[in-house]
C-alpha cells in the first residue's frame, strides 16, 4: 500500500478509495482534478472520504492521493478582516481565480504569503520559552495586536530571534534544539487547542441588547443557543451580537445559510464603528461563509475551522465571541454524510453521535488560563433552526442540554413585530448567580433584585392576560390594570429594540438600568396617585411619560432620562388634583 | 466512452436502474436507455462504483427490462443556451415543445450550476413595483430577491403570479423583465391558462417556458427547475437581462425528490422527505441574486402549495428557511371573495428595508407600512374578542381598529386582476384608509408625514 490509491465509488460528496494507506482524518486529493477531501471512515483496504467540492464527473479508477496531513487551519497575522469558506480558502482569492462562481479544484492560501508584517520580538536570545508562550507581536489591525506564540507542544532556549518586516512563512525565531518558528502555525481543526485550566465565568458579555443583558445575561466564556423558526430573528440577533458585543475578537460563521446575508455583513461591517473601540468593526472580525448551496462537507468543517481560529485568539489572551448561524445546518451536513455512509441512524435520521458532536463543539467555549498564563475566553452563540419551529427535535434538544443560556425566539412575537422576538417567559440564563457580583459592583448594588422584580411583573402579566382574554381588561381591579400598564411599558419601552435603529440598536447596561428604574418609578408614583383618587387613564396618559418613552431613540438619552422621569412624576402627581 | 451500450441491468426499482460490469462511469453522468421498441429514455448517474452503477431515469422505468440497452454519454447534464431561448417553449427535459427547431447553442452550461461566491454578490436594493398594493406596501419585492408564494390548492396563486409577471417594473425605468417560467407537475389546464395569458399580453415573446405537466414523468421534475435556472443565469449574467423566474409548483418538485429517496431506501427526514431536502432546495433558491460586474439579475418567485394549508409542513418550512421572506395566500380571505387574498400578517419581505424610502419609493413608506400592518393586526385580533364579548363592549379605539380591518381587506387588499397601482397610488390609498382612525391612535405615523400626507392636511 502506498499514498496513492484509486477511486472505487462516488456517491455525492462521499468517495471511497481503495489501495491507499490512510488514517482517520487524513486530508486526501481526489480524482484527476485533485479535489480536497478528508478520510472519515476506514473499512479494510477501503477509505471513505468526504469531499469538500462538487464531485460531478468524477469516476471510479481516478487517482486518490493521501497528503498525510490532517485537516488544519493556518493561524497567523492576516486572519482578521478576512472572509473564508468552510475550509479556510479566502473568498476574495477564489473570486480572483475563478470569477464570481465557485468552481472546483482550486487551492488558495489562507492568507497572503508575500505580505510583510512588522514582527517585534518580546523575548531575547537565551530566554527559555514554553509551549504557547508569546515570543513577539504584530500590529495586525488598528485595534488588534496579534501575538505570535510558540506552537503548543514546542519549547526550549532561544537561539536566535529577529524583529523586523517579514512574511508569515519567514523563520523569525529558532530554538537551541533546532525548532524553527514562523509567524504562521497550523493546527488540526478537530483537536481543541490546549490551555492550562478552565475558570468559572464571572463577567458578562455585554451585548447592548436589553432583553439579553438585563434578563438573560451571557457570560464571557459562556454558551448560548438561539432556537427559532424561520424569520424570527436568529440572524438579526447574531449580527447584532457581532456588531455590538464587547468581545475583542468576533468569529462569525455563516453555516449553510443565505449568500445575501454574508454580503450584507461584508458591506456593512467595514463602515460600522465598534462602540467599544471607536474603530471599524471589521478590524476585530473573521468571517466564515459556507452558504447553503456550497458543498455540505465543507459546511460540516466550517464550524471547526471557526472554533479553531477562535481558540487561537483566545490563546493570545483575548475575549473572543463566536457566532454560528446556523448549527442546525451543520447537523444536517453530518446527517447527509452519515446517510451516505449508510450508518445506523438515530432520531430523525441524524447520526447517533449527533449530541456528542454538539457537546464537544460547545465544550470548546470557556474562560481559560492560557498556556502563557493570560486570561482568555471564547463565548459561543449558536443559532438553531428547528423544523416547524418545534424544539423537541434532536438538534435543539442536544443544544439545550449543553448550553447555559437559552434565548427562545417566538414566531408569535415576530408576527406582532415585537423585536427582538425573544420569549421572556421561557428563555433562561444560568449565569446570573456567577454574574451578580459583577452587576452589583459595576452597575448598581440592587441590580439583581431589580431584575427579579421585572421578571416577576412579566410573569404576573401573563397570568392576568389569561383572565383578560375571558372578561376584558375593564373587569380587572384597578391595581391589576396598573400592573398591566407597567408590564406593557416593560415590553414596549424596554424589551423591544429595533436591531436596525442607529441609536436604539445598542443600549449600555447603565442605560438599561436607568430605563428599568424609570419604569419602576412610574409604577410607584402611579400607585400613589391612584390611591389618592387619580384616574388610571390620566396617569397613563401624562405627556411626560410618552416623551420619556419616545426619547430613547435620541442620542444622549442616558443624560436626560433622570430629568424626564422627574417631570413624569410631577405630572402624575398633578393628576390627583385634577379630580 | 459514449460509444458502448451495456445490457447489464440487474435491478429496476421505482425510478432507479441498477447495472454492473461497466467501464468507469462518472458521477452525475447522463445516460441514455434504449427500450426494446427503439424508444429512448434519459437518466443520470446517482451512484457509481467498480461494482454497481445506479441510474435515475427521468421518464420513469415503465418498459425497462434486463435487456434494455444503457449508454453513458460521457458528460454531465448540460443545457444548450443562447438568446434563441427567448420566446421558446421547452419540455421538462429541455427539448422543444412548441414544434420549433432545436436551440442553436452559444454554449452548453452544466445545469447543476455553481454556487455564487458570497464575496461576489451584491446586495439587492432596487424596488420592483408589482402594482399589487399588498405586496408593494407591506412585503416589497426587490430585484434579485427570492420571494416565494405560500399558497394551497384551490387558491388563485397563478393569477397573482401572472399579474406580477405582467406588471412588474422598475420604478422610473422601462427595462423589461424576461420571464423564465418553469412548470413542474401542474395540470394541462393550469398550463394553458399561463400560456394563454402570456400570449394575450404579448409577454410570451419575452419569456422562456420549461414545461413538465402532471402527466409527464415525475422524476423529470428534478431537472426542470435546474434547466430553467441555467437558462436564467445565462440570460442574466452573460446577456445582461433582468430575469424573473416563476416556478410552480415546488410541492410537486419535492414530492419527486421524496420518490427518489424512497427508491434508494434512504433514511427519510421529516414526513418522508429526504434529509438533504434543505440543501437541495437551497441549490435552486440560492441561484437568485445580483453579482458584481454583471448587469443582469435573477429574481425568483417560486410558488408552492402547502399540503393541508400547513405552514410548518417541510416544504414551506424549508423554503422559508432559505428564501428572503414569503407571501402567504389565505383561504379565509379567498372565501370572503377578496382578490388577491394575501394575508400580510405572516408575510414578510426581508429585503424590504433596503429598497424603500425617499430615493426609491417614497419617504413615508416605512412609517405607513408599519402603521397599516399594526392597525390591521390589532383589528384582526379584536375580531376574536368581539365574537366573545360583543361589539358593544369595545372602547372607541378598538371600534375604529375593528372597522379598519374590514376596510383594509375591502379597499386595500382587494384590487382587479388587471389593476396596476403605482406605489404613490398605493401609499395615498393607505393614508385615505388610515384617516378613518383618530390620529391619537396612529402612533406609528411620523408627525412629519402626517403633516404632509394626511388627507386632512392636503387640499
Ligand atoms: N431585532 C430586530 N429588530 C428589527 N427587526 C428584526 C429584528 N429581528 C428580526 N427582525 C425582522 O425579522 C426578519 C427576519 O429576521 P432574521 O433574518 O434574523 O430571521 P432568522 O430567524 O434568521 O430566519 P431564518 O431561519 O430563515 O434565517 C428580519 O428581516 C427583520 O425584518
Ligand atoms: Mg437567519
PDB file of N, CA, C and O in Angstrom, chain A residues 8-10 12 57-60 91 95 100-102 228-229 231 256 258-260 263 267 292-293 299 329 335-336 385-388 415 417, chain B residues 24-27 29 47-51 114-115 117-118 120-121 123 270 275-276 278-279 282 286 292 317 320-324 326 350 373:
ATOM      1  N   UNK A   8     -12.927   3.941  -5.927  1.00  0.00           N
ATOM      2  CA  UNK A   8     -13.736   2.746  -6.091  1.00  0.00           C
ATOM      3  C   UNK A   8     -15.196   3.135  -6.323  1.00  0.00           C
ATOM      4  O   UNK A   8     -15.895   2.569  -7.133  1.00  0.00           O
ATOM      5  N   UNK A   9     -15.651   4.173  -5.592  1.00  0.00           N
ATOM      6  CA  UNK A   9     -17.067   4.536  -5.662  1.00  0.00           C
ATOM      7  C   UNK A   9     -17.243   6.042  -5.449  1.00  0.00           C
ATOM      8  O   UNK A   9     -16.500   6.645  -4.680  1.00  0.00           O
ATOM      9  N   UNK A  10     -18.215   6.617  -6.142  1.00  0.00           N
ATOM     10  CA  UNK A  10     -18.574   8.016  -5.913  1.00  0.00           C
ATOM     11  C   UNK A  10     -20.069   8.083  -5.655  1.00  0.00           C
ATOM     12  O   UNK A  10     -20.866   7.623  -6.473  1.00  0.00           O
ATOM     13  N   UNK A  12     -22.320  11.167  -4.455  1.00  0.00           N
ATOM     14  CA  UNK A  12     -22.415  12.545  -3.979  1.00  0.00           C
ATOM     15  C   UNK A  12     -21.103  12.970  -3.356  1.00  0.00           C
ATOM     16  O   UNK A  12     -20.032  12.723  -3.924  1.00  0.00           O
ATOM     17  N   UNK A  57     -18.966  14.247 -12.369  1.00  0.00           N
ATOM     18  CA  UNK A  57     -17.983  13.994 -13.422  1.00  0.00           C
ATOM     19  C   UNK A  57     -16.785  13.179 -12.962  1.00  0.00           C
ATOM     20  O   UNK A  57     -15.967  12.760 -13.777  1.00  0.00           O
ATOM     21  N   UNK A  58     -16.670  12.958 -11.662  1.00  0.00           N
ATOM     22  CA  UNK A  58     -15.552  12.144 -11.157  1.00  0.00           C
ATOM     23  C   UNK A  58     -15.927  10.670 -11.320  1.00  0.00           C
ATOM     24  O   UNK A  58     -17.067  10.292 -11.086  1.00  0.00           O
ATOM     25  N   UNK A  59     -14.946   9.828 -11.738  1.00  0.00           N
ATOM     26  CA  UNK A  59     -15.315   8.430 -11.947  1.00  0.00           C
ATOM     27  C   UNK A  59     -14.370   7.449 -11.262  1.00  0.00           C
ATOM     28  O   UNK A  59     -13.228   7.783 -10.960  1.00  0.00           O
ATOM     29  N   UNK A  60     -14.869   6.235 -11.011  1.00  0.00           N
ATOM     30  CA  UNK A  60     -14.016   5.204 -10.429  1.00  0.00           C
ATOM     31  C   UNK A  60     -12.772   5.016 -11.290  1.00  0.00           C
ATOM     32  O   UNK A  60     -12.820   5.189 -12.509  1.00  0.00           O
ATOM     33  N   UNK A  91     -12.389  33.881   0.258  1.00  0.00           N
ATOM     34  CA  UNK A  91     -13.323  34.076  -0.860  1.00  0.00           C
ATOM     35  C   UNK A  91     -12.835  35.122  -1.861  1.00  0.00           C
ATOM     36  O   UNK A  91     -13.059  34.964  -3.059  1.00  0.00           O
ATOM     37  N   UNK A  95     -12.451  34.435  -5.856  1.00  0.00           N
ATOM     38  CA  UNK A  95     -13.032  35.285  -6.897  1.00  0.00           C
ATOM     39  C   UNK A  95     -11.988  35.656  -7.943  1.00  0.00           C
ATOM     40  O   UNK A  95     -12.254  35.607  -9.150  1.00  0.00           O
ATOM     41  N   UNK A 100     -16.959  34.952 -10.416  1.00  0.00           N
ATOM     42  CA  UNK A 100     -17.992  35.072  -9.385  1.00  0.00           C
ATOM     43  C   UNK A 100     -18.619  33.738  -8.977  1.00  0.00           C
ATOM     44  O   UNK A 100     -19.271  33.648  -7.947  1.00  0.00           O
ATOM     45  N   UNK A 101     -18.458  32.719  -9.804  1.00  0.00           N
ATOM     46  CA  UNK A 101     -18.993  31.409  -9.412  1.00  0.00           C
ATOM     47  C   UNK A 101     -17.864  30.549  -8.874  1.00  0.00           C
ATOM     48  O   UNK A 101     -16.750  30.581  -9.393  1.00  0.00           O
ATOM     49  N   UNK A 102     -18.185  29.791  -7.821  1.00  0.00           N
ATOM     50  CA  UNK A 102     -17.161  28.942  -7.234  1.00  0.00           C
ATOM     51  C   UNK A 102     -17.102  27.627  -7.992  1.00  0.00           C
ATOM     52  O   UNK A 102     -18.016  26.820  -7.931  1.00  0.00           O
ATOM     53  N   UNK A 228     -35.203  29.108  16.905  1.00  0.00           N
ATOM     54  CA  UNK A 228     -36.370  29.861  16.457  1.00  0.00           C
ATOM     55  C   UNK A 228     -36.746  29.484  15.045  1.00  0.00           C
ATOM     56  O   UNK A 228     -35.878  29.121  14.246  1.00  0.00           O
ATOM     57  N   UNK A 229     -38.028  29.566  14.729  1.00  0.00           N
ATOM     58  CA  UNK A 229     -38.483  29.244  13.378  1.00  0.00           C
ATOM     59  C   UNK A 229     -37.966  30.255  12.356  1.00  0.00           C
ATOM     60  O   UNK A 229     -37.372  31.271  12.745  1.00  0.00           O
ATOM     61  N   UNK A 231     -37.484  33.314  10.028  1.00  0.00           N
ATOM     62  CA  UNK A 231     -37.994  34.678  10.093  1.00  0.00           C
ATOM     63  C   UNK A 231     -38.234  35.207  11.494  1.00  0.00           C
ATOM     64  O   UNK A 231     -38.883  36.222  11.667  1.00  0.00           O
ATOM     65  N   UNK A 256     -24.237  27.246   6.150  1.00  0.00           N
ATOM     66  CA  UNK A 256     -25.398  26.719   5.443  1.00  0.00           C
ATOM     67  C   UNK A 256     -26.555  27.691   5.391  1.00  0.00           C
ATOM     68  O   UNK A 256     -27.703  27.284   5.348  1.00  0.00           O
ATOM     69  N   UNK A 258     -27.871  31.948   3.968  1.00  0.00           N
ATOM     70  CA  UNK A 258     -28.021  32.665   2.705  1.00  0.00           C
ATOM     71  C   UNK A 258     -26.763  33.438   2.280  1.00  0.00           C
ATOM     72  O   UNK A 258     -26.092  34.040   3.121  1.00  0.00           O
ATOM     73  N   UNK A 259     -26.537  33.449   0.973  1.00  0.00           N
ATOM     74  CA  UNK A 259     -25.424  34.220   0.440  1.00  0.00           C
ATOM     75  C   UNK A 259     -25.584  35.709   0.698  1.00  0.00           C
ATOM     76  O   UNK A 259     -24.645  36.390   1.124  1.00  0.00           O
ATOM     77  N   UNK A 260     -26.799  36.213   0.483  1.00  0.00           N
ATOM     78  CA  UNK A 260     -27.007  37.652   0.624  1.00  0.00           C
ATOM     79  C   UNK A 260     -26.752  38.156   2.044  1.00  0.00           C
ATOM     80  O   UNK A 260     -26.388  39.307   2.247  1.00  0.00           O
ATOM     81  N   UNK A 263     -23.150  38.857   2.320  1.00  0.00           N
ATOM     82  CA  UNK A 263     -22.848  40.072   1.569  1.00  0.00           C
ATOM     83  C   UNK A 263     -23.180  41.309   2.396  1.00  0.00           C
ATOM     84  O   UNK A 263     -22.423  42.286   2.418  1.00  0.00           O
ATOM     85  N   UNK A 267     -20.762  44.213   3.420  1.00  0.00           N
ATOM     86  CA  UNK A 267     -21.000  45.598   3.022  1.00  0.00           C
ATOM     87  C   UNK A 267     -21.001  46.517   4.229  1.00  0.00           C
ATOM     88  O   UNK A 267     -20.514  47.640   4.180  1.00  0.00           O
ATOM     89  N   UNK A 292     -25.625  27.840   2.053  1.00  0.00           N
ATOM     90  CA  UNK A 292     -26.427  26.625   1.896  1.00  0.00           C
ATOM     91  C   UNK A 292     -26.168  25.880   0.595  1.00  0.00           C
ATOM     92  O   UNK A 292     -26.367  24.676   0.527  1.00  0.00           O
ATOM     93  N   UNK A 293     -25.749  26.608  -0.432  1.00  0.00           N
ATOM     94  CA  UNK A 293     -25.564  25.948  -1.728  1.00  0.00           C
ATOM     95  C   UNK A 293     -24.109  25.560  -1.961  1.00  0.00           C
ATOM     96  O   UNK A 293     -23.770  25.030  -3.005  1.00  0.00           O
ATOM     97  N   UNK A 299     -19.309  22.544   4.707  1.00  0.00           N
ATOM     98  CA  UNK A 299     -20.178  23.137   5.716  1.00  0.00           C
ATOM     99  C   UNK A 299     -19.939  22.439   7.063  1.00  0.00           C
ATOM    100  O   UNK A 299     -19.884  23.072   8.105  1.00  0.00           O
ATOM    101  N   UNK A 329     -27.788  23.595  10.384  1.00  0.00           N
ATOM    102  CA  UNK A 329     -27.296  23.261   9.039  1.00  0.00           C
ATOM    103  C   UNK A 329     -26.032  22.428   9.132  1.00  0.00           C
ATOM    104  O   UNK A 329     -25.737  21.620   8.259  1.00  0.00           O
ATOM    105  N   UNK A 335     -25.741  14.734   9.037  1.00  0.00           N
ATOM    106  CA  UNK A 335     -26.758  13.732   8.717  1.00  0.00           C
ATOM    107  C   UNK A 335     -26.619  13.262   7.269  1.00  0.00           C
ATOM    108  O   UNK A 335     -26.724  12.082   6.971  1.00  0.00           O
ATOM    109  N   UNK A 336     -26.341  14.242   6.392  1.00  0.00           N
ATOM    110  CA  UNK A 336     -26.236  13.904   4.986  1.00  0.00           C
ATOM    111  C   UNK A 336     -25.066  12.961   4.729  1.00  0.00           C
ATOM    112  O   UNK A 336     -25.184  11.976   4.011  1.00  0.00           O
ATOM    113  N   UNK A 385     -32.168  26.048  14.034  1.00  0.00           N
ATOM    114  CA  UNK A 385     -33.326  26.227  13.156  1.00  0.00           C
ATOM    115  C   UNK A 385     -34.202  24.984  13.198  1.00  0.00           C
ATOM    116  O   UNK A 385     -34.097  24.136  12.326  1.00  0.00           O
ATOM    117  N   UNK A 386     -35.049  24.862  14.205  1.00  0.00           N
ATOM    118  CA  UNK A 386     -35.843  23.641  14.324  1.00  0.00           C
ATOM    119  C   UNK A 386     -36.939  23.561  13.262  1.00  0.00           C
ATOM    120  O   UNK A 386     -37.608  24.569  13.006  1.00  0.00           O
ATOM    121  N   UNK A 387     -37.121  22.393  12.653  1.00  0.00           N
ATOM    122  CA  UNK A 387     -38.186  22.257  11.661  1.00  0.00           C
ATOM    123  C   UNK A 387     -39.530  22.646  12.266  1.00  0.00           C
ATOM    124  O   UNK A 387     -39.854  22.232  13.381  1.00  0.00           O
ATOM    125  N   UNK A 388     -40.259  23.474  11.565  1.00  0.00           N
ATOM    126  CA  UNK A 388     -41.569  23.891  12.032  1.00  0.00           C
ATOM    127  C   UNK A 388     -41.523  24.673  13.331  1.00  0.00           C
ATOM    128  O   UNK A 388     -42.551  24.910  13.953  1.00  0.00           O
ATOM    129  N   UNK A 415     -44.398  37.829  14.562  1.00  0.00           N
ATOM    130  CA  UNK A 415     -45.534  38.218  13.755  1.00  0.00           C
ATOM    131  C   UNK A 415     -46.146  39.515  14.270  1.00  0.00           C
ATOM    132  O   UNK A 415     -46.618  40.334  13.509  1.00  0.00           O
ATOM    133  N   UNK A 417     -44.444  41.763  15.283  1.00  0.00           N
ATOM    134  CA  UNK A 417     -43.344  42.697  15.083  1.00  0.00           C
ATOM    135  C   UNK A 417     -42.791  43.191  16.429  1.00  0.00           C
ATOM    136  O   UNK A 417     -42.362  44.327  16.540  1.00  0.00           O
TER     137      UNK A 417
ATOM    138  N   UNK B  24     -15.559   2.480 -16.033  1.00  0.00           N
ATOM    139  CA  UNK B  24     -15.801   3.517 -15.034  1.00  0.00           C
ATOM    140  C   UNK B  24     -16.765   4.586 -15.561  1.00  0.00           C
ATOM    141  O   UNK B  24     -16.576   5.116 -16.645  1.00  0.00           O
ATOM    142  N   UNK B  25     -17.792   4.841 -14.781  1.00  0.00           N
ATOM    143  CA  UNK B  25     -18.823   5.793 -15.149  1.00  0.00           C
ATOM    144  C   UNK B  25     -18.736   6.978 -14.192  1.00  0.00           C
ATOM    145  O   UNK B  25     -18.481   6.785 -13.009  1.00  0.00           O
ATOM    146  N   UNK B  26     -18.935   8.191 -14.706  1.00  0.00           N
ATOM    147  CA  UNK B  26     -18.772   9.369 -13.847  1.00  0.00           C
ATOM    148  C   UNK B  26     -20.018   9.624 -13.014  1.00  0.00           C
ATOM    149  O   UNK B  26     -21.135   9.367 -13.461  1.00  0.00           O
ATOM    150  N   UNK B  27     -19.802  10.169 -11.838  1.00  0.00           N
ATOM    151  CA  UNK B  27     -20.915  10.597 -11.000  1.00  0.00           C
ATOM    152  C   UNK B  27     -21.635  11.748 -11.703  1.00  0.00           C
ATOM    153  O   UNK B  27     -20.994  12.680 -12.188  1.00  0.00           O
ATOM    154  N   UNK B  29     -23.152  11.549 -14.532  1.00  0.00           N
ATOM    155  CA  UNK B  29     -23.108  11.401 -15.987  1.00  0.00           C
ATOM    156  C   UNK B  29     -24.512  11.150 -16.565  1.00  0.00           C
ATOM    157  O   UNK B  29     -25.359  10.531 -15.944  1.00  0.00           O
ATOM    158  N   UNK B  47     -25.011   7.119  -8.366  1.00  0.00           N
ATOM    159  CA  UNK B  47     -24.032   6.430  -7.528  1.00  0.00           C
ATOM    160  C   UNK B  47     -23.216   5.595  -8.495  1.00  0.00           C
ATOM    161  O   UNK B  47     -23.774   4.949  -9.379  1.00  0.00           O
ATOM    162  N   UNK B  48     -21.911   5.622  -8.340  1.00  0.00           N
ATOM    163  CA  UNK B  48     -21.093   4.862  -9.289  1.00  0.00           C
ATOM    164  C   UNK B  48     -19.935   4.204  -8.566  1.00  0.00           C
ATOM    165  O   UNK B  48     -19.312   4.801  -7.699  1.00  0.00           O
ATOM    166  N   UNK B  49     -19.687   2.940  -8.917  1.00  0.00           N
ATOM    167  CA  UNK B  49     -18.526   2.266  -8.334  1.00  0.00           C
ATOM    168  C   UNK B  49     -18.065   1.213  -9.311  1.00  0.00           C
ATOM    169  O   UNK B  49     -18.675   1.002 -10.355  1.00  0.00           O
ATOM    170  N   UNK B  50     -16.978   0.539  -8.945  1.00  0.00           N
ATOM    171  CA  UNK B  50     -16.467  -0.526  -9.807  1.00  0.00           C
ATOM    172  C   UNK B  50     -17.455  -1.667  -9.917  1.00  0.00           C
ATOM    173  O   UNK B  50     -17.385  -2.467 -10.818  1.00  0.00           O
ATOM    174  N   UNK B  51     -18.359  -1.749  -8.948  1.00  0.00           N
ATOM    175  CA  UNK B  51     -19.257  -2.894  -8.930  1.00  0.00           C
ATOM    176  C   UNK B  51     -20.647  -2.595  -9.470  1.00  0.00           C
ATOM    177  O   UNK B  51     -21.225  -3.385 -10.180  1.00  0.00           O
ATOM    178  N   UNK B 114     -23.048  26.503 -10.486  1.00  0.00           N
ATOM    179  CA  UNK B 114     -22.029  26.633  -9.443  1.00  0.00           C
ATOM    180  C   UNK B 114     -22.540  27.664  -8.450  1.00  0.00           C
ATOM    181  O   UNK B 114     -23.319  28.544  -8.803  1.00  0.00           O
ATOM    182  N   UNK B 115     -22.097  27.536  -7.208  1.00  0.00           N
ATOM    183  CA  UNK B 115     -22.524  28.493  -6.189  1.00  0.00           C
ATOM    184  C   UNK B 115     -21.914  29.860  -6.475  1.00  0.00           C
ATOM    185  O   UNK B 115     -20.746  29.953  -6.857  1.00  0.00           O
ATOM    186  N   UNK B 117     -20.079  32.935  -5.385  1.00  0.00           N
ATOM    187  CA  UNK B 117     -19.194  33.277  -4.277  1.00  0.00           C
ATOM    188  C   UNK B 117     -19.872  34.386  -3.446  1.00  0.00           C
ATOM    189  O   UNK B 117     -20.217  35.432  -3.995  1.00  0.00           O
ATOM    190  N   UNK B 118     -20.090  34.163  -2.134  1.00  0.00           N
ATOM    191  CA  UNK B 118     -20.789  35.179  -1.341  1.00  0.00           C
ATOM    192  C   UNK B 118     -20.073  36.532  -1.393  1.00  0.00           C
ATOM    193  O   UNK B 118     -20.698  37.586  -1.295  1.00  0.00           O
ATOM    194  N   UNK B 120     -18.778  37.737  -3.956  1.00  0.00           N
ATOM    195  CA  UNK B 120     -19.005  38.354  -5.261  1.00  0.00           C
ATOM    196  C   UNK B 120     -20.428  38.846  -5.454  1.00  0.00           C
ATOM    197  O   UNK B 120     -20.765  39.378  -6.495  1.00  0.00           O
ATOM    198  N   UNK B 121     -21.270  38.610  -4.450  1.00  0.00           N
ATOM    199  CA  UNK B 121     -22.649  39.075  -4.575  1.00  0.00           C
ATOM    200  C   UNK B 121     -22.747  40.567  -4.321  1.00  0.00           C
ATOM    201  O   UNK B 121     -21.902  41.155  -3.661  1.00  0.00           O
ATOM    202  N   UNK B 123     -25.612  43.304  -2.758  1.00  0.00           N
ATOM    203  CA  UNK B 123     -26.879  43.344  -2.038  1.00  0.00           C
ATOM    204  C   UNK B 123     -27.964  43.904  -2.943  1.00  0.00           C
ATOM    205  O   UNK B 123     -27.789  44.952  -3.550  1.00  0.00           O
ATOM    206  N   UNK B 270     -38.064  14.399   7.926  1.00  0.00           N
ATOM    207  CA  UNK B 270     -39.454  14.603   8.347  1.00  0.00           C
ATOM    208  C   UNK B 270     -40.451  14.256   7.246  1.00  0.00           C
ATOM    209  O   UNK B 270     -40.249  14.600   6.086  1.00  0.00           O
ATOM    210  N   UNK B 275     -33.497  13.809   3.945  1.00  0.00           N
ATOM    211  CA  UNK B 275     -32.779  14.655   4.898  1.00  0.00           C
ATOM    212  C   UNK B 275     -32.024  15.783   4.222  1.00  0.00           C
ATOM    213  O   UNK B 275     -31.735  16.799   4.840  1.00  0.00           O
ATOM    214  N   UNK B 276     -31.710  15.596   2.923  1.00  0.00           N
ATOM    215  CA  UNK B 276     -30.930  16.630   2.237  1.00  0.00           C
ATOM    216  C   UNK B 276     -31.822  17.614   1.484  1.00  0.00           C
ATOM    217  O   UNK B 276     -31.348  18.366   0.643  1.00  0.00           O
ATOM    218  N   UNK B 278     -33.267  20.349   2.394  1.00  0.00           N
ATOM    219  CA  UNK B 278     -32.876  21.746   2.613  1.00  0.00           C
ATOM    220  C   UNK B 278     -31.767  22.142   1.640  1.00  0.00           C
ATOM    221  O   UNK B 278     -31.845  23.158   0.952  1.00  0.00           O
ATOM    222  N   UNK B 279     -30.731  21.313   1.589  1.00  0.00           N
ATOM    223  CA  UNK B 279     -29.604  21.616   0.702  1.00  0.00           C
ATOM    224  C   UNK B 279     -30.058  21.627  -0.752  1.00  0.00           C
ATOM    225  O   UNK B 279     -29.685  22.506  -1.533  1.00  0.00           O
ATOM    226  N   UNK B 282     -31.935  24.710  -1.483  1.00  0.00           N
ATOM    227  CA  UNK B 282     -31.032  25.860  -1.467  1.00  0.00           C
ATOM    228  C   UNK B 282     -30.255  25.961  -2.777  1.00  0.00           C
ATOM    229  O   UNK B 282     -29.963  27.058  -3.259  1.00  0.00           O
ATOM    230  N   UNK B 286     -30.897  29.609  -4.070  1.00  0.00           N
ATOM    231  CA  UNK B 286     -29.730  30.494  -3.974  1.00  0.00           C
ATOM    232  C   UNK B 286     -29.229  30.939  -5.355  1.00  0.00           C
ATOM    233  O   UNK B 286     -28.306  31.744  -5.455  1.00  0.00           O
ATOM    234  N   UNK B 292     -21.410  41.050  -8.680  1.00  0.00           N
ATOM    235  CA  UNK B 292     -20.521  42.151  -9.044  1.00  0.00           C
ATOM    236  C   UNK B 292     -20.147  42.083 -10.521  1.00  0.00           C
ATOM    237  O   UNK B 292     -19.858  41.015 -11.038  1.00  0.00           O
ATOM    238  N   UNK B 317     -41.760  25.031   5.145  1.00  0.00           N
ATOM    239  CA  UNK B 317     -40.837  25.294   6.250  1.00  0.00           C
ATOM    240  C   UNK B 317     -39.403  25.442   5.745  1.00  0.00           C
ATOM    241  O   UNK B 317     -38.733  26.440   5.991  1.00  0.00           O
ATOM    242  N   UNK B 320     -39.026  28.511   3.589  1.00  0.00           N
ATOM    243  CA  UNK B 320     -38.964  29.742   4.377  1.00  0.00           C
ATOM    244  C   UNK B 320     -37.610  29.952   5.017  1.00  0.00           C
ATOM    245  O   UNK B 320     -37.177  31.084   5.236  1.00  0.00           O
ATOM    246  N   UNK B 321     -36.928  28.850   5.318  1.00  0.00           N
ATOM    247  CA  UNK B 321     -35.595  28.945   5.914  1.00  0.00           C
ATOM    248  C   UNK B 321     -34.539  29.386   4.897  1.00  0.00           C
ATOM    249  O   UNK B 321     -33.418  29.702   5.274  1.00  0.00           O
ATOM    250  N   UNK B 322     -34.877  29.338   3.608  1.00  0.00           N
ATOM    251  CA  UNK B 322     -33.877  29.663   2.593  1.00  0.00           C
ATOM    252  C   UNK B 322     -34.194  30.986   1.885  1.00  0.00           C
ATOM    253  O   UNK B 322     -33.308  31.774   1.579  1.00  0.00           O
ATOM    254  N   UNK B 323     -35.488  31.208   1.646  1.00  0.00           N
ATOM    255  CA  UNK B 323     -35.858  32.375   0.849  1.00  0.00           C
ATOM    256  C   UNK B 323     -35.787  33.642   1.688  1.00  0.00           C
ATOM    257  O   UNK B 323     -35.607  33.589   2.901  1.00  0.00           O
ATOM    258  N   UNK B 324     -35.962  34.762   1.030  1.00  0.00           N
ATOM    259  CA  UNK B 324     -35.863  36.051   1.721  1.00  0.00           C
ATOM    260  C   UNK B 324     -37.251  36.604   2.007  1.00  0.00           C
ATOM    261  O   UNK B 324     -37.602  37.692   1.594  1.00  0.00           O
ATOM    262  N   UNK B 326     -41.663  35.585   2.495  1.00  0.00           N
ATOM    263  CA  UNK B 326     -42.707  34.795   1.859  1.00  0.00           C
ATOM    264  C   UNK B 326     -43.971  35.630   1.767  1.00  0.00           C
ATOM    265  O   UNK B 326     -44.192  36.537   2.561  1.00  0.00           O
ATOM    266  N   UNK B 350     -37.833  40.204   3.598  1.00  0.00           N
ATOM    267  CA  UNK B 350     -36.685  40.540   4.452  1.00  0.00           C
ATOM    268  C   UNK B 350     -35.800  41.603   3.844  1.00  0.00           C
ATOM    269  O   UNK B 350     -34.967  42.163   4.529  1.00  0.00           O
ATOM    270  N   UNK B 373     -49.841  47.766   8.944  1.00  0.00           N
ATOM    271  CA  UNK B 373     -49.670  46.420   9.481  1.00  0.00           C
ATOM    272  C   UNK B 373     -50.180  46.351  10.922  1.00  0.00           C
ATOM    273  O   UNK B 373     -50.976  45.485  11.279  1.00  0.00           O
TER     274      UNK B 373
END
